[in-house]
mmCIF file with all atom_site columns, C-alpha atoms in Angstrom:
data_model
loop_
_atom_site.group_PDB
_atom_site.id
_atom_site.type_symbol
_atom_site.label_atom_id
_atom_site.label_alt_id
_atom_site.label_comp_id
_atom_site.label_asym_id
_atom_site.label_entity_id
_atom_site.label_seq_id
_atom_site.pdbx_PDB_ins_code
_atom_site.Cartn_x
_atom_site.Cartn_y
_atom_site.Cartn_z
_atom_site.occupancy
_atom_site.B_iso_or_equiv
_atom_site.pdbx_formal_charge
_atom_site.auth_seq_id
_atom_site.auth_comp_id
_atom_site.auth_asym_id
_atom_site.auth_atom_id
_atom_site.pdbx_PDB_model_num
ATOM 1   C CA . MET A 1 1   ? -0.049  0.223   -0.113  1.00 80.00 ? 1   MET A CA 1
ATOM 2   C CA . PHE A 1 2   ? 3.203   2.417   1.071   1.00 80.00 ? 2   PHE A CA 1
ATOM 3   C CA . ILE A 1 3   ? 3.821   1.975   -2.557  1.00 83.00 ? 3   ILE A CA 1
ATOM 4   C CA . PHE A 1 4   ? 0.615   2.661   -4.439  1.00 89.00 ? 4   PHE A CA 1
ATOM 5   C CA . LEU A 1 5   ? 0.576   5.427   -2.695  1.00 89.00 ? 5   LEU A CA 1
ATOM 6   C CA . THR A 1 6   ? 3.711   6.857   -3.219  1.00 90.00 ? 6   THR A CA 1
ATOM 7   C CA . ILE A 1 7   ? 3.346   6.373   -6.880  1.00 92.00 ? 7   ILE A CA 1
ATOM 8   C CA . LEU A 1 8   ? 0.047   8.437   -6.413  1.00 93.00 ? 8   LEU A CA 1
ATOM 9   C CA . ILE A 1 9   ? 2.228   11.009  -4.964  1.00 93.00 ? 9   ILE A CA 1
ATOM 10  C CA . LEU A 1 10  ? 5.055   11.008  -7.945  1.00 95.00 ? 10  LEU A CA 1
ATOM 11  C CA . LEU A 1 11  ? 2.114   11.362  -10.292 1.00 95.00 ? 11  LEU A CA 1
ATOM 12  C CA . ALA A 1 12  ? 0.193   14.487  -8.293  1.00 94.00 ? 12  ALA A CA 1
ATOM 13  C CA . ALA A 1 13  ? 3.938   15.348  -8.143  1.00 94.00 ? 13  ALA A CA 1
ATOM 14  C CA . ILE A 1 14  ? 4.442   15.431  -11.900 1.00 95.00 ? 14  ILE A CA 1
ATOM 15  C CA . LEU A 1 15  ? 0.871   17.102  -12.608 1.00 93.00 ? 15  LEU A CA 1
ATOM 16  C CA . LEU A 1 16  ? 1.531   20.239  -10.149 1.00 92.00 ? 16  LEU A CA 1
ATOM 17  C CA . ILE A 1 17  ? 4.608   20.938  -12.046 1.00 92.00 ? 17  ILE A CA 1
ATOM 18  C CA . LEU A 1 18  ? 2.931   20.984  -15.153 1.00 90.00 ? 18  LEU A CA 1
ATOM 19  C CA . LEU A 1 19  ? 0.294   23.286  -13.388 1.00 88.00 ? 19  LEU A CA 1
ATOM 20  C CA . VAL A 1 20  ? 2.920   25.569  -12.303 1.00 87.00 ? 20  VAL A CA 1
ATOM 21  C CA . VAL A 1 21  ? 4.257   25.868  -15.395 1.00 86.00 ? 21  VAL A CA 1
ATOM 22  C CA . ILE A 1 22  ? 1.454   26.365  -17.711 1.00 84.00 ? 22  ILE A CA 1
ATOM 23  C CA . GLN A 1 23  ? 0.351   29.175  -15.722 1.00 79.00 ? 23  GLN A CA 1
ATOM 24  C CA . ASN A 1 24  ? 2.078   32.766  -16.511 1.00 70.00 ? 24  ASN A CA 1
ATOM 25  C CA . SER A 1 25  ? 2.728   34.868  -13.320 1.00 65.00 ? 25  SER A CA 1
ATOM 26  C CA . LYS A 1 26  ? 1.367   37.978  -15.033 1.00 62.00 ? 26  LYS A CA 1
ATOM 27  C CA . GLY A 1 27  ? -2.096  36.617  -15.693 1.00 54.00 ? 27  GLY A CA 1
ATOM 28  C CA . GLY A 1 28  ? -1.592  35.306  -18.963 1.00 54.00 ? 28  GLY A CA 1
ATOM 29  C CA . GLY A 1 29  ? -0.403  31.525  -18.714 1.00 54.00 ? 29  GLY A CA 1
ATOM 30  C CA . LEU A 1 30  ? -2.373  29.028  -20.555 1.00 55.00 ? 30  LEU A CA 1
ATOM 31  C CA . ALA A 1 31  ? -5.250  31.429  -21.575 1.00 50.00 ? 31  ALA A CA 1
ATOM 32  C CA . SER A 1 32  ? -3.038  33.509  -23.677 1.00 54.00 ? 32  SER A CA 1
ATOM 33  C CA . GLY A 1 33  ? -1.824  31.149  -26.414 1.00 55.00 ? 33  GLY A CA 1
ATOM 34  C CA . PHE A 1 34  ? -4.953  29.874  -27.197 1.00 52.00 ? 34  PHE A CA 1
ATOM 35  C CA . SER A 1 35  ? -7.112  33.083  -28.400 1.00 49.00 ? 35  SER A CA 1
ATOM 36  C CA . SER A 1 36  ? -9.781  30.649  -29.363 1.00 50.00 ? 36  SER A CA 1
ATOM 37  C CA . SER A 1 37  ? -10.656 29.722  -26.504 1.00 49.00 ? 37  SER A CA 1
ATOM 38  C CA . ASN A 1 38  ? -10.939 33.326  -24.571 1.00 50.00 ? 38  ASN A CA 1
ATOM 39  C CA . GLN A 1 39  ? -14.465 33.512  -26.479 1.00 53.00 ? 39  GLN A CA 1
ATOM 40  C CA . ILE A 1 40  ? -15.305 29.742  -24.507 1.00 54.00 ? 40  ILE A CA 1
ATOM 41  C CA . MET A 1 41  ? -13.985 30.157  -21.132 1.00 55.00 ? 41  MET A CA 1
ATOM 42  C CA . GLY A 1 42  ? -12.463 33.591  -21.151 1.00 57.00 ? 42  GLY A CA 1
ATOM 43  C CA . VAL A 1 43  ? -9.593  34.491  -19.228 1.00 58.00 ? 43  VAL A CA 1
ATOM 44  C CA . ARG A 1 44  ? -10.265 34.885  -15.910 1.00 64.00 ? 44  ARG A CA 1
ATOM 45  C CA . LYS A 1 45  ? -11.892 30.792  -15.121 1.00 74.00 ? 45  LYS A CA 1
ATOM 46  C CA . THR A 1 46  ? -8.873  29.937  -16.881 1.00 74.00 ? 46  THR A CA 1
ATOM 47  C CA . THR A 1 47  ? -6.477  31.254  -14.546 1.00 76.00 ? 47  THR A CA 1
ATOM 48  C CA . ASP A 1 48  ? -9.030  30.447  -11.897 1.00 81.00 ? 48  ASP A CA 1
ATOM 49  C CA . PHE A 1 49  ? -9.617  26.375  -12.964 1.00 83.00 ? 49  PHE A CA 1
ATOM 50  C CA . LEU A 1 50  ? -5.630  26.342  -12.807 1.00 84.00 ? 50  LEU A CA 1
ATOM 51  C CA . GLU A 1 51  ? -5.530  28.067  -9.451  1.00 85.00 ? 51  GLU A CA 1
ATOM 52  C CA . LYS A 1 52  ? -7.683  25.823  -8.081  1.00 89.00 ? 52  LYS A CA 1
ATOM 53  C CA . GLY A 1 53  ? -5.911  22.801  -9.791  1.00 89.00 ? 53  GLY A CA 1
ATOM 54  C CA . THR A 1 54  ? -3.141  23.807  -7.802  1.00 90.00 ? 54  THR A CA 1
ATOM 55  C CA . TRP A 1 55  ? -4.578  24.093  -4.804  1.00 91.00 ? 55  TRP A CA 1
ATOM 56  C CA . TRP A 1 56  ? -6.187  20.649  -5.297  1.00 93.00 ? 56  TRP A CA 1
ATOM 57  C CA . LEU A 1 57  ? -2.890  18.913  -6.300  1.00 93.00 ? 57  LEU A CA 1
ATOM 58  C CA . ALA A 1 58  ? -0.668  20.800  -3.334  1.00 94.00 ? 58  ALA A CA 1
ATOM 59  C CA . CYS A 1 59  ? -3.978  19.406  -0.567  1.00 94.00 ? 59  CYS A CA 1
ATOM 60  C CA . THR A 1 60  ? -4.024  16.033  -2.394  1.00 94.00 ? 60  THR A CA 1
ATOM 61  C CA . ILE A 1 61  ? 0.273   15.883  -1.766  1.00 94.00 ? 61  ILE A CA 1
ATOM 62  C CA . ALA A 1 62  ? 0.025   16.784  1.484   1.00 94.00 ? 62  ALA A CA 1
ATOM 63  C CA . VAL A 1 63  ? -3.442  14.317  2.529   1.00 94.00 ? 63  VAL A CA 1
ATOM 64  C CA . LEU A 1 64  ? -1.632  11.252  0.636   1.00 92.00 ? 64  LEU A CA 1
ATOM 65  C CA . SER A 1 65  ? 1.979   12.366  2.167   1.00 91.00 ? 65  SER A CA 1
ATOM 66  C CA . ILE A 1 66  ? -0.265  11.921  5.702   1.00 91.00 ? 66  ILE A CA 1
ATOM 67  C CA . VAL A 1 67  ? -1.584  8.337   5.152   1.00 89.00 ? 67  VAL A CA 1
ATOM 68  C CA . SER A 1 68  ? 1.720   7.144   3.774   1.00 88.00 ? 68  SER A CA 1
ATOM 69  C CA . THR A 1 69  ? 3.119   7.917   7.027   1.00 85.00 ? 69  THR A CA 1
ATOM 70  C CA . HIS A 1 70  ? 1.401   5.377   8.431   1.00 81.00 ? 70  HIS A CA 1
ATOM 71  C CA . PHE A 1 71  ? 1.103   2.194   6.103   1.00 79.00 ? 71  PHE A CA 1
ATOM 72  C CA . LEU A 1 72  ? 5.489   2.861   6.209   1.00 76.00 ? 72  LEU A CA 1
ATOM 73  C CA . HIS A 1 73  ? 5.112   2.405   10.171  1.00 68.00 ? 73  HIS A CA 1
ATOM 74  C CA . SER A 1 74  ? 3.715   -0.802  9.572   1.00 65.00 ? 74  SER A CA 1
ATOM 75  C CA . SER A 1 75  ? 5.442   -2.057  6.538   1.00 62.00 ? 75  SER A CA 1
ATOM 76  C CA . VAL A 1 76  ? 8.824   -1.304  8.074   1.00 63.00 ? 76  VAL A CA 1
ATOM 77  C CA . ASN A 1 77  ? 6.880   -3.894  11.712  1.00 66.00 ? 77  ASN A CA 1
ATOM 78  C CA . GLU A 1 78  ? 6.686   -6.583  9.123   1.00 69.00 ? 78  GLU A CA 1
ATOM 79  C CA . GLU A 1 79  ? 9.777   -6.268  8.071   1.00 70.00 ? 79  GLU A CA 1
ATOM 80  C CA . LYS A 1 80  ? 11.518  -6.390  11.435  1.00 74.00 ? 80  LYS A CA 1
ATOM 81  C CA . GLN A 1 81  ? 9.092   -9.267  12.015  1.00 74.00 ? 81  GLN A CA 1
ATOM 82  C CA . VAL A 1 82  ? 11.181  -11.153 8.458   1.00 73.00 ? 82  VAL A CA 1
ATOM 83  C CA . LEU A 1 83  ? 14.294  -10.505 9.753   1.00 75.00 ? 83  LEU A CA 1
ATOM 84  C CA . GLU A 1 84  ? 13.613  -12.558 13.292  1.00 76.00 ? 84  GLU A CA 1
ATOM 85  C CA . VAL A 1 85  ? 11.983  -14.928 12.217  1.00 75.00 ? 85  VAL A CA 1
ATOM 86  C CA . ILE A 1 86  ? 15.048  -15.314 8.896   1.00 75.00 ? 86  ILE A CA 1
ATOM 87  C CA . GLU A 1 87  ? 17.482  -14.819 12.354  1.00 75.00 ? 87  GLU A CA 1
ATOM 88  C CA . GLN A 1 88  ? 15.459  -17.370 14.287  1.00 74.00 ? 88  GLN A CA 1
ATOM 89  C CA . THR A 1 89  ? 15.669  -19.742 11.280  1.00 72.00 ? 89  THR A CA 1
ATOM 90  C CA . THR A 1 90  ? 19.281  -19.468 10.927  1.00 66.00 ? 90  THR A CA 1
ATOM 91  C CA . LYS A 1 91  ? 19.801  -19.954 14.962  1.00 66.00 ? 91  LYS A CA 1
ATOM 92  C CA . GLU A 1 92  ? 18.041  -23.130 15.020  1.00 60.00 ? 92  GLU A CA 1
ATOM 93  C CA . GLN A 1 93  ? 20.234  -24.901 12.073  1.00 59.00 ? 93  GLN A CA 1
ATOM 94  C CA . PRO A 1 94  ? 24.188  -24.793 13.314  1.00 60.00 ? 94  PRO A CA 1
ATOM 95  C CA . ALA A 1 95  ? 26.703  -24.152 11.006  1.00 61.00 ? 95  ALA A CA 1
ATOM 96  C CA . PRO A 1 96  ? 29.054  -27.188 9.318   1.00 66.00 ? 96  PRO A CA 1
ATOM 97  C CA . GLN A 1 97  ? 32.070  -28.101 11.400  1.00 70.00 ? 97  GLN A CA 1
ATOM 98  C CA . LEU A 1 98  ? 34.584  -27.684 8.422   1.00 68.00 ? 98  LEU A CA 1
ATOM 99  C CA . PRO A 1 99  ? 38.201  -29.114 9.057   1.00 64.00 ? 99  PRO A CA 1
ATOM 100 C CA . ASN A 1 100 ? 40.886  -27.355 9.622   1.00 66.00 ? 100 ASN A CA 1
ATOM 101 C CA . LEU A 1 101 ? 43.636  -27.028 6.552   1.00 65.00 ? 101 LEU A CA 1
ATOM 102 C CA . GLY A 1 102 ? 46.553  -28.417 8.940   1.00 65.00 ? 102 GLY A CA 1
ATOM 103 C CA . GLU A 1 103 ? 45.051  -31.445 9.538   1.00 62.00 ? 103 GLU A CA 1
ATOM 104 C CA . THR A 1 104 ? 44.147  -34.631 7.616   1.00 64.00 ? 104 THR A CA 1
ATOM 105 C CA . PRO A 1 105 ? 40.373  -35.987 8.082   1.00 60.00 ? 105 PRO A CA 1
ATOM 106 C CA . THR A 1 106 ? 39.934  -39.124 9.342   1.00 67.00 ? 106 THR A CA 1
ATOM 107 C CA . LEU A 1 107 ? 37.133  -41.287 7.890   1.00 68.00 ? 107 LEU A CA 1
ATOM 108 C CA . PRO A 1 108 ? 35.372  -42.646 10.841  1.00 70.00 ? 108 PRO A CA 1
ATOM 109 C CA . THR A 1 109 ? 36.136  -46.751 10.264  1.00 72.00 ? 109 THR A CA 1
ATOM 110 C CA . THR A 1 110 ? 33.036  -49.530 10.134  1.00 70.00 ? 110 THR A CA 1
ATOM 111 C CA . PRO A 1 111 ? 32.808  -52.782 11.211  1.00 70.00 ? 111 PRO A CA 1
ATOM 112 C CA . GLN A 1 112 ? 33.348  -55.107 8.372   1.00 62.00 ? 112 GLN A CA 1
#
């Protein structure tokens, strides 16, 4: 779930960057490039739309970031549990004993 929320935050951030780049600091922005769209929406409505979109995306990023911290905490706990299980399984199985290099290994003798 944490990864899904992170992807949503990244998409919202990219859209927010695009909206900010589209806006013009002097109020022209998107509406200045399209003269025919001025008749339909008008310059003021276009800037209002871009401003509302910017606020919505900024709030979305903030809320998703706060929600993702809950899932980050739970995913860290899950990773700790997995690591504990791995440690327990490795403690239960002793490592094989290797012979010293200076000694020749002796084979057990079996009665014939």
